[in-house]
Coordinates of C-alpha atoms and ligand atoms in Angstrom, one line a residue:
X1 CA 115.3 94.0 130.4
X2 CA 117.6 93.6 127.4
X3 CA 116.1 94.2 124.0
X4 CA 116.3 90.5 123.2
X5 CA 114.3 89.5 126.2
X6 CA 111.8 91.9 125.7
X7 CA 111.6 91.1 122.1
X8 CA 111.1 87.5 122.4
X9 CA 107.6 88.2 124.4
X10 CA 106.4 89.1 121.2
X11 CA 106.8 86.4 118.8
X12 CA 108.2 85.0 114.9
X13 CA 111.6 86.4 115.6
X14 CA 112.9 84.7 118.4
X15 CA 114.4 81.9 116.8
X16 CA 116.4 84.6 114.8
X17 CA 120.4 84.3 115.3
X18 CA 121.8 86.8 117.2
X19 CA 124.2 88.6 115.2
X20 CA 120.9 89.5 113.0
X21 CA 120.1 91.6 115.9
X22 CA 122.1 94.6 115.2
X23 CA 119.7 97.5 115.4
X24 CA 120.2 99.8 112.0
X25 CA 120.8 103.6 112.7
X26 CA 117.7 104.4 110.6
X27 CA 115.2 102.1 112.2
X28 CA 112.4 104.2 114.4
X29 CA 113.0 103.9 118.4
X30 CA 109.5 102.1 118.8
X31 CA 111.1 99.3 116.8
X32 CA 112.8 97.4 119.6
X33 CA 114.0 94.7 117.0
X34 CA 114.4 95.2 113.3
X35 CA 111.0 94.2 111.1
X36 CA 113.1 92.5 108.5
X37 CA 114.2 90.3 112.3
X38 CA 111.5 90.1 113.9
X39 CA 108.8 89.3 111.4
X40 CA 110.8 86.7 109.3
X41 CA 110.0 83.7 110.2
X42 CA 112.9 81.8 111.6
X43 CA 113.9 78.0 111.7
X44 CA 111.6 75.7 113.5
X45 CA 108.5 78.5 113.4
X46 CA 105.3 76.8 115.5
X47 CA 102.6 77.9 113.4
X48 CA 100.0 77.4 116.3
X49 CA 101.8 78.9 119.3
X50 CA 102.0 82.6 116.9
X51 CA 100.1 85.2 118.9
X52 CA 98.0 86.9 115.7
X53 CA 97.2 89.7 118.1
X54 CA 100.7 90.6 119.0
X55 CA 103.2 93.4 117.6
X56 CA 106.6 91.6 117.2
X57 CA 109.8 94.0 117.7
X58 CA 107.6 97.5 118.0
X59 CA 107.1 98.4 121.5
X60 CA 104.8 101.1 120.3
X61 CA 100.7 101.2 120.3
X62 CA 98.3 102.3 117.5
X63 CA 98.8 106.1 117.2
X64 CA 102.9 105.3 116.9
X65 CA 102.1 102.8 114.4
X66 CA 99.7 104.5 112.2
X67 CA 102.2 107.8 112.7
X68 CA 105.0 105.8 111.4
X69 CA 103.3 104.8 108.0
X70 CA 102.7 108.1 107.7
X71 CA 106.2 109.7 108.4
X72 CA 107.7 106.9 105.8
X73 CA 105.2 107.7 103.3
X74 CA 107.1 110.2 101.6
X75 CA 110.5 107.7 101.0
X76 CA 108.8 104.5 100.4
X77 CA 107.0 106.9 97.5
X78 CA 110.1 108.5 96.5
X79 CA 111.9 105.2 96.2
X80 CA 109.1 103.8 94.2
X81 CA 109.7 106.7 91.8
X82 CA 113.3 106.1 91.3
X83 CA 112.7 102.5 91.0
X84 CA 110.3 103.4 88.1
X85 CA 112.9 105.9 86.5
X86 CA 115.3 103.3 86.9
X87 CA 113.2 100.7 85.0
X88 CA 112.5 103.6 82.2
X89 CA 116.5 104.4 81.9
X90 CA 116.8 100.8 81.0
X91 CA 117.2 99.1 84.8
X92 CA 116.0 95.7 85.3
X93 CA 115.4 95.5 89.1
X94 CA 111.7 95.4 90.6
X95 CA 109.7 94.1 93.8
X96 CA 107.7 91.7 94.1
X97 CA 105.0 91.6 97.0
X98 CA 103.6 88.1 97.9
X99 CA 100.4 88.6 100.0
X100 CA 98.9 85.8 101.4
X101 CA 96.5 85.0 103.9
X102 CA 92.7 83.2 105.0
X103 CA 89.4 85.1 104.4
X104 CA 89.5 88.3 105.8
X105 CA 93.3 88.5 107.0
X106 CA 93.6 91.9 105.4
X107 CA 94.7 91.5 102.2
X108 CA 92.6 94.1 100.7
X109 CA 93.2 96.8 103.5
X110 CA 97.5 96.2 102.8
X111 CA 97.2 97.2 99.5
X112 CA 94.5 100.3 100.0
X113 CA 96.3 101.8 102.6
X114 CA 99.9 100.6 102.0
X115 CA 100.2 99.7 98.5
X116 CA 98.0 103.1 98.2
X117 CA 101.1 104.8 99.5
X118 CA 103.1 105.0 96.5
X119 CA 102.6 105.8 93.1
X120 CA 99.4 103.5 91.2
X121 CA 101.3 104.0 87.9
X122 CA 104.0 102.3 89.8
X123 CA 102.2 99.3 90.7
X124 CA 101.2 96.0 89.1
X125 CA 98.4 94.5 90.9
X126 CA 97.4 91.3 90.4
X127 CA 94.8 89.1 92.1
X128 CA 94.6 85.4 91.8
X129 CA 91.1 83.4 92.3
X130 CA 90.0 80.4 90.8
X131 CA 92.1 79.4 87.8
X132 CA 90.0 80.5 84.6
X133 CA 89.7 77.7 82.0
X134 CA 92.7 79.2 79.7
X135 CA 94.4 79.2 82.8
X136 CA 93.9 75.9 83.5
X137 CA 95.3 74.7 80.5
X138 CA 98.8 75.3 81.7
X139 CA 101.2 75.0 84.4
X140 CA 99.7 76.5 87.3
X141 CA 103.1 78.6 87.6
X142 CA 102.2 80.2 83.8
X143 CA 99.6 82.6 84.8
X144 CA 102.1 83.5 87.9
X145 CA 104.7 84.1 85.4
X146 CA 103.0 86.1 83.3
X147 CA 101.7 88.4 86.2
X148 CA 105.3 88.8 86.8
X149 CA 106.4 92.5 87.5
X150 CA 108.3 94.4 84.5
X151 CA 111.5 96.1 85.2
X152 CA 110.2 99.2 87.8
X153 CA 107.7 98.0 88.8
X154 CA 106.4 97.1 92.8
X155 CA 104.2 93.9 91.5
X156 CA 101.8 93.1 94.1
X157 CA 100.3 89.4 94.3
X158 CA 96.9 89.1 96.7
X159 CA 97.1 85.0 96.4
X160 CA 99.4 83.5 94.2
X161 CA 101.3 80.7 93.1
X162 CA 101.4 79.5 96.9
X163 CA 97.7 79.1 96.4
X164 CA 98.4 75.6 94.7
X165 CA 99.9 74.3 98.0
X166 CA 97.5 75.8 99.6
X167 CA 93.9 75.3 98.6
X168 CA 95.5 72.8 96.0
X169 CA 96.6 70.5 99.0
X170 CA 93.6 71.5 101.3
X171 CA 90.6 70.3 99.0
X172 CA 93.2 67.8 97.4
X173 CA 92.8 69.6 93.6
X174 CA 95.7 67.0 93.1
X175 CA 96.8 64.2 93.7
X176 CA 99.8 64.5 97.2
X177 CA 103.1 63.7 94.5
X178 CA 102.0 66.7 92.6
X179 CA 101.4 69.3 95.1
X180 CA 104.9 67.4 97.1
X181 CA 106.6 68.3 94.3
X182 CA 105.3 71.5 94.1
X183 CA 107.7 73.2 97.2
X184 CA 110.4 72.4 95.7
X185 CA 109.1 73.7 92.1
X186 CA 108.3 76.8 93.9
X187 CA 111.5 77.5 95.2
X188 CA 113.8 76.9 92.4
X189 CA 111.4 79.5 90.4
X190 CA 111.5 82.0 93.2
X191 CA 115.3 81.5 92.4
X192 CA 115.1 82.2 89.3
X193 CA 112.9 85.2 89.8
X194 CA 115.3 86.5 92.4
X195 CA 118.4 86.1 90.0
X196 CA 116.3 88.4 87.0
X197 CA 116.3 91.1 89.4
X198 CA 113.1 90.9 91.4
X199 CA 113.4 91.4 94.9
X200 CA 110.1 89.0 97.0
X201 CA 108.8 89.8 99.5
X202 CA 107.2 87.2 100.9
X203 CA 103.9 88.0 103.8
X204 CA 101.5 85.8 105.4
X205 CA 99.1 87.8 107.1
X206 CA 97.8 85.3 110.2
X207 CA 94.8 86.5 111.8
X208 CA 92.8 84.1 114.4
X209 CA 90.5 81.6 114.3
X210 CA 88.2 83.9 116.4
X211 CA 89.6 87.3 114.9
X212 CA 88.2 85.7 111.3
X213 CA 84.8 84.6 113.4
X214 CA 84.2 88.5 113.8
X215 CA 85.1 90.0 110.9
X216 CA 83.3 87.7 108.4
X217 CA 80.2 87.9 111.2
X218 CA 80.9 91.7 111.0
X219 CA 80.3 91.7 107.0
X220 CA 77.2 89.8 107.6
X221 CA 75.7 92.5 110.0
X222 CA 76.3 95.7 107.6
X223 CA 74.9 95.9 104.7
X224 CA 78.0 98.0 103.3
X225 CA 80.4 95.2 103.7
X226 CA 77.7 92.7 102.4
X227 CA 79.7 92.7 99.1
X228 CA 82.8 91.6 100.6
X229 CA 80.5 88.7 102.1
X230 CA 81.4 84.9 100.0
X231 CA 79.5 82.3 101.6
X232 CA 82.7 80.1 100.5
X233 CA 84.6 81.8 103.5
X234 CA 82.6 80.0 105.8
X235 CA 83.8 76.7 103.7
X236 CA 87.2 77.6 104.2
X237 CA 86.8 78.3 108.0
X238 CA 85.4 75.1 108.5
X239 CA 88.9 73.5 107.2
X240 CA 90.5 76.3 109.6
X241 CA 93.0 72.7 111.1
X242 CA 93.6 71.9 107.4
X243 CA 94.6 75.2 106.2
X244 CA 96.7 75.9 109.1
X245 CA 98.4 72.9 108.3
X246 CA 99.1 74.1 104.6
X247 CA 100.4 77.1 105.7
X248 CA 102.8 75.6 108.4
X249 CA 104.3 73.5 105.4
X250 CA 104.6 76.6 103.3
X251 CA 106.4 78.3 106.0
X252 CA 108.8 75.4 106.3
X253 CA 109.5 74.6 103.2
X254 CA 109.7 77.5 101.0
X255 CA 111.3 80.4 103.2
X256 CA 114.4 80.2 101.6
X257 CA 117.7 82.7 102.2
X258 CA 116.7 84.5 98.6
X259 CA 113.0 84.9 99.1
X260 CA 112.3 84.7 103.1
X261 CA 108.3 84.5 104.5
X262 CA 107.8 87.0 107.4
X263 CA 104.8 86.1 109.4
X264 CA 102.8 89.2 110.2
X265 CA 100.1 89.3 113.4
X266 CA 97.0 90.1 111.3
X267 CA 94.4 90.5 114.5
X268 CA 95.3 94.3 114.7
X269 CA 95.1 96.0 110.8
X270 CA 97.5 98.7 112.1
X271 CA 100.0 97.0 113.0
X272 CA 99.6 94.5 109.9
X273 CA 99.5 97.4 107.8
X274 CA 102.9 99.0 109.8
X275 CA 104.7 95.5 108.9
X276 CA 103.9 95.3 105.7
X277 CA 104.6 99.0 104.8
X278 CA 108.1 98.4 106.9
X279 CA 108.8 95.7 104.8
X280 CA 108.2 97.2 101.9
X281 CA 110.4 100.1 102.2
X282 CA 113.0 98.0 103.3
X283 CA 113.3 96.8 100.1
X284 CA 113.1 99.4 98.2
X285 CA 116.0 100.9 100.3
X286 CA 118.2 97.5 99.8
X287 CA 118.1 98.6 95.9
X288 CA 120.1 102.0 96.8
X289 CA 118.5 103.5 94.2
X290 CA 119.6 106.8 92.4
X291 CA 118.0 109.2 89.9
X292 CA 119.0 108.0 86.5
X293 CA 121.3 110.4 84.7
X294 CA 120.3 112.6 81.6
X295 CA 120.6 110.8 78.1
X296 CA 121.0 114.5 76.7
X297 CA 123.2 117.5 77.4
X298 CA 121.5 119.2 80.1
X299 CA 123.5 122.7 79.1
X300 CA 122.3 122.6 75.5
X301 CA 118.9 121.5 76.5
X302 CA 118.5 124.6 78.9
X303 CA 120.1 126.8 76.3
X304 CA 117.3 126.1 73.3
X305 CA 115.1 126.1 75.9
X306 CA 115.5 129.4 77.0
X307 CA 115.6 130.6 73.1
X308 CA 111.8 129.8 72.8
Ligands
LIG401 P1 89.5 87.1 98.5 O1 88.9 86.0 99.2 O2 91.0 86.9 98.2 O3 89.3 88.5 99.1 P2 87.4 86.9 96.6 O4 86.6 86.4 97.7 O5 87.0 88.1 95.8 O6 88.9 87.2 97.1 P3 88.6 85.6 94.4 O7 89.8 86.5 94.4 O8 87.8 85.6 93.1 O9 87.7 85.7 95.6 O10 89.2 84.1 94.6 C1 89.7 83.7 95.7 C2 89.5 82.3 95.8 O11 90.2 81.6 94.8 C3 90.0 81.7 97.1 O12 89.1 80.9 97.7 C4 91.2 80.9 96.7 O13 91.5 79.7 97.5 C5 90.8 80.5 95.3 N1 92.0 80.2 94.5 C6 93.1 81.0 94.2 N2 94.0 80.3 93.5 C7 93.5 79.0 93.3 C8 94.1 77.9 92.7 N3 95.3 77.9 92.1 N4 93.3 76.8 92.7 C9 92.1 76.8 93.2 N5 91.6 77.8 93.9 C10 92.3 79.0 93.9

């Protein structure tokens, strides 16, 4: 069976034109297809027909996952370090992770146990609930744009600006011409964000209608995941048809060339967590970062050094 029959079992990618196919030297042998490929989602992507419990492109099972966050650990960290040096020495590049997702998708875990990877000095984390009453007052982009990452930085965004298509359209916040308008608002400023020297990465995390049923019952049952418990979820999950709705209009409408979505099975955490840390570090490695050079004469530097 050829890689691209094999791959197309699995899911998002298989839309994906062929010459995207080309397997990069450095990608791990369990990844049949590329995760930048087989994750993104392509042209025409059918929302309800995603299997949230499959593993597009990786061929692997748990262990292989969870052992190949672990063996990138140490280069999605280093790379997070030069891409904080570079933003020290005057750079202006920086990531941007868009995480979005229903209740329980796995938000949370992603940036525990992949976000948690790198550097926390690194990261700007930002989550975005219920518009406060200052933020209100604005645009509903302005709080966005002020969460925005600085130059170095890998910004992380659990909800976001997508939010106000999303929940905004859902529970009709406002009126259909303003949230219409809104996709197309949302692209040109992903443009714009893209051209400052952000690189987005853009996930929704899609975990099943039945997947969701468990976990939420799951926080009910124990009392140390009571916290994480918001009778609102249940709200939510009764406009499960609406929602998914919203997000098949996100899909289609804002995954643009600059600032693709990639649609990540959520039903199994490890291999949600694999994607997203994949993802990740393939951005960092499109920045082909270096070490920024001295801004002092290294010789002279080591020379009164050593004469104290
Ligand atoms: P989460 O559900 O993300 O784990 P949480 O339960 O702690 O987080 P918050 O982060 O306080 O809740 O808020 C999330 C809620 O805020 C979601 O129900 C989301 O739909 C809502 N929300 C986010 N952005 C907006 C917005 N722009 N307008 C209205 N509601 C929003």
């Amino acid at each position: 069976m050829s890689t691209t029959k094999k791959a197309k079992k699995h899911g998002a990618g298989h839309d994906a034109p062929q010459h995207a196919r080309t397997r990069p030297t450095t990608l791990d042998p369990d990844w049949e297809v590329a995760p930048t490929e087989s994750l993104r989602a392509p042209v025409g992507f059918d929302l309800a027909a995603f299997d949230r419990g499959s593993t597009p492109g990786f061929a692997g099972g748990k262990a292989a996952g969870q052992a190949l966050v672990a063996r990138h650990a140490d280069e999605l960290s280093e790379l997070q370090e030069r891409l904080f040096a570079e933003g020290r020495s005057g750079g202006s590049r920086s990531v941007l992770l868009v995480l979005q997702g229903m209740d329980t998708a796995g938000k949370g875990g992603i940036v525990r146990h992949v976000v948690g990877l790198v550097d926390p000095q690194g990261v700007a984390h930002r989550s975005f609930g219920v518009p406060t009453p200052e933020e209100r007052e604005h645009d509903y982009l302005w709080r966005i744009r002020r969460a925005l990452p600085e130059p170095g930085y890998i910004g992380v965004f659990d909800r976001s600006h997508y939010e106000d298509v999303l929940v905004a359209r859902v529970d009709a916040l406002v009126p259909p011409d303003v949230w219409e308008a809104r996709y197309d608002e949302i692209n040109r400023f992903e443009e714009e964000i893209v051209a400052s020297g952000t690189i987005v990465v853009k996930v929704a995390l899609l975990v099943s209608y039945e997947e969701q049923r468990a976990r939420l019952m799951e926080r009910l049952e124990r009392p140390d995941k009571f916290w994480k418990y918001n009778p609102n979820d249940v709200d939510s999950r009764q406009k499960w048809p609406a929602y998914q709705e919203a997000y098949q209009a996100v899909l289609d409408r804002t995954s643009t060339e600059i600032a693709p979505w990639h649609v990540v099975p959520a039903d199994r955490k490890w291999f949600a967590r694999l994607a997203v840390s994949e993802l990740l570090l393939d951005a960092l490695r499109r920045l082909d970062l270096g070490w920024p050079p001295a801004d002092f004469d290294v010789e002279v530097e080591k020379k009164r050094l050593a004469a104290t």
